[in-house]
Amino acid sequence: MKPGDIIKLNILNTAPDGRGIGKIDQFVVFVIGACEGDLVLAKILTVHKTYATAAAVQVLAPSPFRQESFCRASSACGGCPLSHIQYEKQLAIKKQTVTDALARIGRFDLQTVEISDALGMDRPFCYRNKMVFPVGQAGGKAVGGFYAPKSHDIVPLDSCLAGEEAAMQALSCVVRFLNDESIPSFHEAKKCGTVRRVFVRTGFHTKALMVVISSFTERIRHLDRLVSALRETEFAGYCLKSVVLNVNQKINNLVLGDKNITLWGSDTIEDELMGLIFSISPHSFFQVNPVQTQVLYQTAMSLAELDSTKTVLDVYCGIGTISLCAAKLAKRVIGVEIVKEAVLDAGVNAERNNIKNAEFYCGAAEQIVPGLIGRDIRPDVVFLDPPRKGSDEKTLSAILSARPERIVYVSCNPATLARDAQYLADGGYRLTRAVPVDMFPHTAHVETVVLMSRVEK
Ligand code: SAH
């Protein structure tokens, strides 16, 4: 087998990243664009010692789970790699991903763990409250859209069913301005030009819209005309509240640079979550799917079984969303977060919602958590919501030494969740429930809430 070969494959299974899995004898082939149950012709892309990768070039017999993708750009864009798979099947695949990680990486006995069906959306479209569009040049003109899979080629798009129409309108407005005024957008290879990204945030409940224009240069000619054009746009369903110029003069792939200059309106927008108001600045982490965040947090709160006697530790707390939900139910909440701006936002958000029993510490969990436990803080319930790489032994062992009744782990990566849950299980906790939540329909991502309870000795 070599790159370029075309082979016939039955797709037997789905990999955690959404690719179909076929086998030739025992040799595994991961196939982009294939669906479990398909018979496809696949073109080999790369060949490795134990596996190969391929792309489906023709479906000879379609799987019963296959559907016509809802997006014209699905093969070029790569943003929704599961869009050719029926939604119910996507949810089943996500549950299987979580189940497999707990069994294979965590070595859990699945007879003793209740794994729920993945909680999906009734209407799995227009779910994103944040869209980031790369802007660049093609044929001497400014273009904006999405990156093609595994490349920095920009696929121009005029609609996207994952995001809001208002976000596309903001992008079109910026691209039109650049072309009308003959202002060069950022040229990645030549490292020159101006606008490199359009970043749009929307408030699901407040209907506020923030447009952040990330630029390589701090000065852009006629910027006032762009602000006027944005202000004159009738955004579908949203009201423009903030236009920010973000300056990123470094050659990197970061979405935003450090410097924000508010061009018009307010520095932040607000949104509501679980009955609380949150102020969100361009740099703050805020969950992207507002409908499913509610489902995620409700699940986490119900597994935590809080009451007014409980002390709660919320590790990796971001702008304090989980902390403040918990504070309404518990006696005291302590949040820990590494990003300074997020900790400041958390304090402001506590005040804004008149919550007085929450306090926040800024620093790395692995340093702050052992310190708090060392100072005799004894949480009854611990929330963990780490980034994809998961938690670490210093943080987890400190938590184990405090012997909380319950640990509710919210994870965006089943593999690191399974690893960390195994560590906690070895330290005297039993994994009883796992609830996968679909925060990103049509992608392979899955969020999971897990309950670990102390085994009484
Ligand atoms: N619970 C929040 C944020 C979850 S995202 C919410 O639901 O919105 C994970 C958070 O962990 C991010 O805010 C990130 O800045 C923070 N983080 C990453 N590494 C960390 C570390 N070593 N110590 C503390 N916080 C960290």
XYZ file of C-alpha atoms and ligand atoms in Angstrom:
483
model
C 0.000 0.000 0.000
C 1.329 3.440 -0.908
C 0.015 7.019 -1.037
C -2.232 7.535 -4.056
C -3.535 3.931 -4.132
C -7.304 3.607 -4.387
C -8.741 0.798 -2.275
C -12.206 -0.570 -1.563
C -13.081 -0.535 2.145
C -15.951 -1.442 4.425
C -16.157 1.139 7.201
C -16.503 -0.796 10.440
C -16.230 1.832 13.118
C -15.599 5.492 13.958
C -12.401 6.919 15.445
C -12.552 9.519 18.277
C -11.689 12.234 15.718
C -14.678 11.257 13.545
C -12.819 9.456 10.765
C -14.226 6.128 9.578
C -12.183 3.020 10.359
C -11.695 0.274 7.784
C -9.369 -2.719 7.857
C -7.351 -4.643 5.317
C -6.560 -7.881 7.135
C -5.579 -6.423 10.508
C -4.117 -3.207 9.071
C -6.198 -0.182 10.111
C -7.095 2.606 7.667
C -8.552 5.897 8.980
C -10.799 7.385 6.299
C -11.828 11.062 6.209
C -15.379 11.618 4.960
C -16.465 8.000 5.478
C -19.336 6.885 7.675
C -19.604 3.692 9.728
C -21.495 1.200 7.515
C -20.312 2.662 4.179
C -18.579 0.742 1.434
C -16.203 3.311 -0.075
C -13.390 3.767 -2.507
C -10.665 5.471 -0.491
C -7.502 7.176 -1.668
C -4.510 6.433 0.554
C -2.890 9.605 1.890
C -0.172 8.378 4.260
C 1.139 4.960 5.256
C 2.601 4.276 8.720
C 3.874 1.157 10.536
C 0.553 0.091 12.006
C -2.006 2.160 10.128
C -2.726 4.288 7.067
C -4.821 7.395 6.465
C -7.114 7.926 3.492
C -9.901 10.077 2.102
C -13.182 8.697 0.797
C -13.371 9.472 -2.923
C -16.543 7.548 -3.792
C -19.322 5.951 -1.766
C -20.130 2.621 -3.426
C -22.848 1.627 -0.935
C -23.975 4.236 1.588
C -24.371 3.520 5.283
C -27.908 3.795 6.702
C -26.427 6.467 9.006
C -25.254 8.636 6.137
C -26.993 11.886 5.201
C -26.491 14.526 2.563
C -24.329 17.179 4.229
C -26.355 20.294 5.005
C -23.458 22.508 3.952
C -22.266 23.322 0.429
C -18.735 23.919 1.704
C -18.445 20.764 3.828
C -15.740 19.109 1.736
C -13.643 22.285 1.508
C -14.081 23.719 5.003
C -13.446 20.968 7.549
C -15.277 22.781 10.356
C -18.032 20.152 10.624
C -16.331 16.815 9.841
C -19.405 14.776 10.885
C -21.956 16.694 8.808
C -22.444 13.663 6.516
C -23.552 11.526 9.515
C -27.110 11.674 10.897
C -27.272 13.575 14.173
C -28.594 10.643 16.242
C -25.634 8.575 15.027
C -23.220 11.411 15.842
C -24.514 11.301 19.429
C -24.090 7.508 19.542
C -20.505 7.888 18.269
C -19.768 10.431 21.012
C -21.125 8.124 23.724
C -18.957 5.331 22.298
C -15.875 7.590 22.351
C -16.416 8.279 26.060
C -17.156 4.607 26.806
C -14.031 3.427 24.974
C -11.785 5.979 26.724
C -13.064 4.971 30.175
C -12.611 1.272 29.392
C -9.285 1.393 27.529
C -7.425 4.302 29.100
C -9.124 4.386 32.516
C -9.486 0.555 32.733
C -12.876 1.022 34.414
C -15.265 -1.867 34.762
C -18.172 -0.596 32.676
C -20.637 -2.788 34.599
C -20.264 -0.399 37.530
C -20.476 2.926 35.658
C -23.723 4.404 34.397
C -22.905 6.112 31.099
C -25.849 8.162 29.812
C -26.730 8.704 26.190
C -25.093 11.892 24.922
C -27.334 14.884 25.567
C -27.839 16.514 22.177
C -29.574 19.604 20.819
C -33.149 19.698 19.552
C -31.974 21.911 16.744
C -28.239 21.387 16.245
C -27.612 24.487 14.123
C -26.584 28.128 14.656
C -25.255 27.068 18.044
C -22.057 29.107 18.272
C -21.921 32.414 20.144
C -18.370 32.978 18.913
C -17.047 32.851 15.362
C -13.480 33.514 14.280
C -12.908 34.086 10.573
C -9.432 34.290 9.086
C -9.007 37.139 6.610
C -6.342 37.125 3.937
C -5.713 37.758 0.271
C -6.548 35.754 -2.828
C -6.117 37.062 -6.368
C -5.205 40.515 -5.079
C -8.462 40.877 -3.126
C -9.394 40.563 0.529
C -11.205 37.319 1.384
C -12.556 35.970 4.648
C -14.027 32.612 5.627
C -12.518 29.457 7.074
C -9.277 27.585 6.754
C -9.382 24.503 4.554
C -8.567 21.326 6.546
C -4.915 21.158 7.617
C -3.965 24.307 5.693
C -4.077 28.084 5.875
C -5.876 28.449 2.543
C -8.956 30.553 3.152
C -12.246 29.138 1.899
C -14.561 32.136 1.357
C -17.998 31.480 2.792
C -21.176 33.499 2.813
C -23.130 31.316 5.196
C -22.384 28.864 7.993
C -24.995 26.747 9.731
C -22.885 26.371 12.880
C -22.883 30.106 13.560
C -25.197 33.054 13.451
C -26.050 34.938 10.261
C -25.107 38.162 12.094
C -21.513 36.910 12.375
C -21.364 36.329 8.607
C -22.800 39.810 8.064
C -20.016 41.317 10.182
C -17.389 39.402 8.198
C -18.869 40.512 4.850
C -18.945 44.095 6.041
C -15.229 44.054 6.937
C -14.193 42.291 3.698
C -16.298 44.723 1.606
C -14.686 47.684 3.401
C -11.168 46.378 2.683
C -11.944 45.853 -1.009
C -13.886 49.112 -1.461
C -11.085 51.125 0.121
C -8.319 49.061 -1.547
C -6.784 48.300 1.831
C -4.597 45.208 1.774
C -5.657 42.535 4.249
C -2.978 40.533 6.044
C -0.695 38.507 3.765
C 0.542 35.584 5.834
C 3.497 34.631 3.610
C 4.714 38.200 3.041
C 3.972 39.208 6.647
C 2.366 42.501 5.724
C -1.066 44.082 5.362
C -3.754 44.827 7.929
C -6.788 42.761 8.987
C -5.978 39.133 9.819
C -9.144 37.994 11.567
C -12.719 38.983 12.260
C -13.863 37.694 15.660
C -17.566 37.969 16.468
C -19.261 37.289 19.801
C -23.017 37.247 20.293
C -25.034 37.330 23.503
C -27.610 34.543 23.220
C -30.016 36.097 25.731
C -29.053 39.767 25.532
C -28.817 39.793 21.687
C -25.718 41.982 21.987
C -23.109 41.777 19.225
C -19.372 42.417 19.518
C -17.123 42.695 16.459
C -13.383 42.429 17.053
C -11.122 43.255 14.105
C -7.730 41.721 14.630
C -5.079 43.586 12.662
C -1.352 43.284 12.002
C -1.082 47.089 12.086
C -2.462 49.463 14.663
C -3.425 51.979 11.959
C -5.920 51.175 9.220
C -6.935 53.902 6.767
C -10.539 55.161 7.018
C -11.339 52.953 9.983
C -14.151 55.377 10.857
C -15.852 54.332 7.596
C -15.748 50.698 8.692
C -17.265 51.598 12.053
C -20.028 53.541 10.264
C -20.671 50.641 7.889
C -20.974 48.222 10.837
C -23.286 50.622 12.666
C -25.497 50.929 9.582
C -25.789 47.155 9.157
C -29.070 45.604 10.255
C -27.733 42.482 11.925
C -30.096 39.512 11.840
C -31.461 39.123 15.370
C -28.667 41.092 17.089
C -27.836 44.639 18.071
C -24.267 45.935 17.683
C -22.871 46.969 21.081
C -19.124 46.942 20.656
C -16.486 47.350 17.916
C -12.931 46.607 19.012
C -9.637 46.813 17.139
C -7.260 44.131 18.349
C -3.602 44.520 17.463
C -1.489 41.442 16.832
C 1.891 42.393 15.365
C 3.446 39.012 16.061
C 3.772 36.192 13.575
C 1.780 33.524 15.367
C -1.475 31.620 15.106
C -3.111 33.217 18.132
C -6.639 34.392 17.506
C -5.991 37.717 19.239
C -3.000 39.862 20.131
C -2.629 41.508 23.563
C -3.861 45.010 22.728
C -7.548 45.963 22.440
C -8.705 49.427 21.360
C -12.451 49.975 21.626
C -13.469 51.855 18.458
C -17.146 52.228 19.285
C -19.538 51.162 22.068
C -18.550 49.200 25.150
C -15.405 47.184 25.960
C -17.413 44.073 26.830
C -20.784 42.534 26.063
C -23.030 40.788 28.539
C -24.861 37.515 28.416
C -27.014 35.517 30.766
C -26.358 31.971 31.895
C -28.341 29.997 34.493
C -30.070 33.201 35.581
C -26.776 35.048 36.158
C -25.332 37.938 34.144
C -21.779 37.643 32.850
C -19.642 40.375 31.413
C -17.461 39.015 28.600
C -14.389 40.732 27.186
C -12.712 39.743 23.898
C -10.055 37.657 25.707
C -12.318 35.861 28.219
C -13.099 32.181 27.903
C -16.858 31.755 27.685
C -18.512 28.476 26.708
C -19.336 28.609 23.010
C -22.715 26.846 22.868
C -25.076 28.745 25.194
C -27.952 26.249 24.935
C -25.789 23.253 25.793
C -23.768 25.117 28.443
C -26.996 25.326 30.391
C -27.405 21.524 30.000
C -23.767 20.961 30.984
C -23.919 23.129 34.099
C -27.315 21.780 35.170
C -25.883 18.261 34.913
C -22.806 19.258 36.913
C -24.929 20.952 39.602
C -27.305 18.028 39.918
C -24.437 15.529 40.299
C -22.820 17.795 42.921
C -25.914 17.672 45.222
C -25.051 20.979 46.863
C -26.786 22.491 49.860
C -26.161 25.432 52.148
C -23.741 23.480 54.347
C -21.254 22.683 51.574
C -17.875 24.214 50.825
C -17.005 24.009 47.122
C -13.692 24.192 45.303
C -13.954 25.052 41.562
C -10.613 24.345 39.911
C -10.006 25.849 36.421
C -12.883 28.249 37.020
C -12.447 30.690 34.083
C -14.649 33.762 34.620
C -16.409 31.963 37.471
C -19.421 30.537 35.657
C -19.566 27.204 37.520
C -18.450 28.878 40.772
C -21.265 31.418 40.722
C -23.916 28.804 39.838
C -22.633 26.745 42.791
C -22.485 29.781 45.092
C -26.263 30.166 44.874
C -26.650 26.648 46.336
C -23.646 26.230 48.639
C -22.180 27.844 51.764
C -18.861 28.932 50.301
C -17.142 28.655 46.922
C -13.452 29.001 46.119
C -12.441 29.331 42.462
C -8.925 28.815 41.070
C -7.848 30.027 37.626
C -4.543 30.806 35.924
C -5.596 33.703 33.625
C -5.477 37.016 35.469
C -8.153 38.747 33.331
C -10.525 35.827 33.878
C -10.056 36.023 37.668
C -10.756 39.771 37.536
C -13.898 39.067 35.443
C -14.943 36.419 37.983
C -14.756 38.972 40.806
C -16.723 41.530 38.787
C -19.306 38.907 37.851
C -19.738 37.891 41.518
C -20.362 41.517 42.443
C -22.622 42.105 39.425
C -24.824 39.209 40.592
C -24.663 40.196 44.246
C -22.927 36.971 45.225
C -20.891 37.307 48.413
C -19.870 33.729 49.230
C -17.441 33.236 46.320
C -13.723 34.039 46.323
C -11.214 33.594 43.528
C -7.500 32.820 43.467
C -5.240 33.467 40.515
C -2.468 31.004 39.750
C -1.700 27.531 38.486
C -3.964 24.908 40.053
C -0.937 22.729 40.808
C 0.413 25.483 43.062
C -2.734 27.072 44.472
C -4.749 23.928 45.283
C -2.066 22.241 47.468
C -1.646 25.605 49.242
C -5.380 25.955 49.967
C -5.658 22.382 51.252
C -2.496 22.957 53.317
C -4.254 25.947 54.918
C -6.924 23.553 56.066
C -9.605 24.353 53.521
C -11.735 21.212 53.363
C -14.067 21.244 50.345
C -17.072 18.925 50.452
C -17.405 19.084 46.682
C -14.741 19.744 44.047
C -15.434 20.768 40.456
C -12.649 20.197 37.945
C -12.964 21.676 34.442
C -9.456 21.601 32.987
C -8.312 22.363 29.429
C -7.756 19.497 26.967
C -4.516 18.327 28.547
C -6.395 17.492 31.730
C -5.328 17.974 35.336
C -2.073 16.873 36.958
C -0.854 14.751 39.869
C -0.034 17.680 42.173
C -3.560 19.088 41.913
C -5.270 15.705 42.064
C -3.224 14.381 44.992
C -3.923 17.562 46.978
C -7.639 17.086 46.322
C -7.427 13.441 47.392
C -5.754 14.449 50.649
C -8.731 16.726 51.468
C -11.124 13.766 51.033
C -14.132 15.649 49.538
C -17.386 13.682 49.353
C -17.764 14.269 45.643
C -15.650 15.256 42.701
C -17.496 16.459 39.605
C -15.126 16.433 36.649
C -16.158 18.345 33.496
C -13.948 17.429 30.573
C -13.538 18.327 26.923
C -11.169 15.413 26.286
C -12.258 11.844 27.114
C -8.668 10.532 27.026
C -7.301 12.839 29.739
C -10.552 12.489 31.689
C -10.113 8.703 31.751
C -6.472 9.042 32.863
C -7.302 11.492 35.678
C -10.397 9.541 36.789
C -8.234 6.427 37.104
C -5.826 8.360 39.344
C -8.734 9.469 41.536
C -10.147 5.929 41.577
C -6.772 4.628 42.817
C -6.999 7.283 45.549
C -10.305 6.008 46.964
C -13.032 7.344 44.656
C -15.609 5.451 42.673
C -16.685 6.569 39.209
C -20.456 6.156 39.202
C -21.879 8.386 36.464
C -20.681 9.745 33.146
C -22.858 12.089 31.108
C -21.636 13.055 27.623
C -22.965 16.431 26.443
C -22.830 17.532 22.819
C -21.483 21.074 22.852
C -20.264 20.993 19.226
C -22.707 19.240 16.874
C -21.215 17.937 13.578
C -17.696 17.952 15.040
C -16.011 15.048 16.817
C -15.707 16.988 20.099
C -17.541 15.698 23.150
C -17.828 17.181 26.628
C -18.344 14.817 29.554
C -19.469 15.333 33.137
C -18.352 12.610 35.498
C -19.231 11.995 39.138
C -16.677 10.431 41.457
C -17.801 9.663 44.997
C -15.594 8.901 47.984
C -15.589 5.245 48.932
C -16.282 5.183 52.654
C -13.700 3.280 54.600
N -14.980 26.377 34.093
C -14.876 27.437 33.123
C -13.579 27.394 32.309
C -13.177 26.075 31.741
S -11.906 26.168 30.514
C -16.089 27.484 32.228
O -16.875 26.554 32.183
O -16.281 28.497 31.525
C -10.451 25.755 31.422
C -9.876 26.913 32.194
O -8.689 26.443 32.842
C -9.477 28.115 31.355
O -10.085 29.264 31.884
C -7.945 28.171 31.533
O -7.437 29.480 31.537
C -7.739 27.501 32.864
N -6.409 26.885 33.119
C -5.586 26.292 32.242
N -4.515 25.776 32.855
C -4.644 26.057 34.180
C -3.839 25.778 35.335
N -2.697 25.095 35.254
N -4.298 26.193 36.523
C -5.462 26.881 36.639
N -6.250 27.178 35.572
C -5.854 26.774 34.354
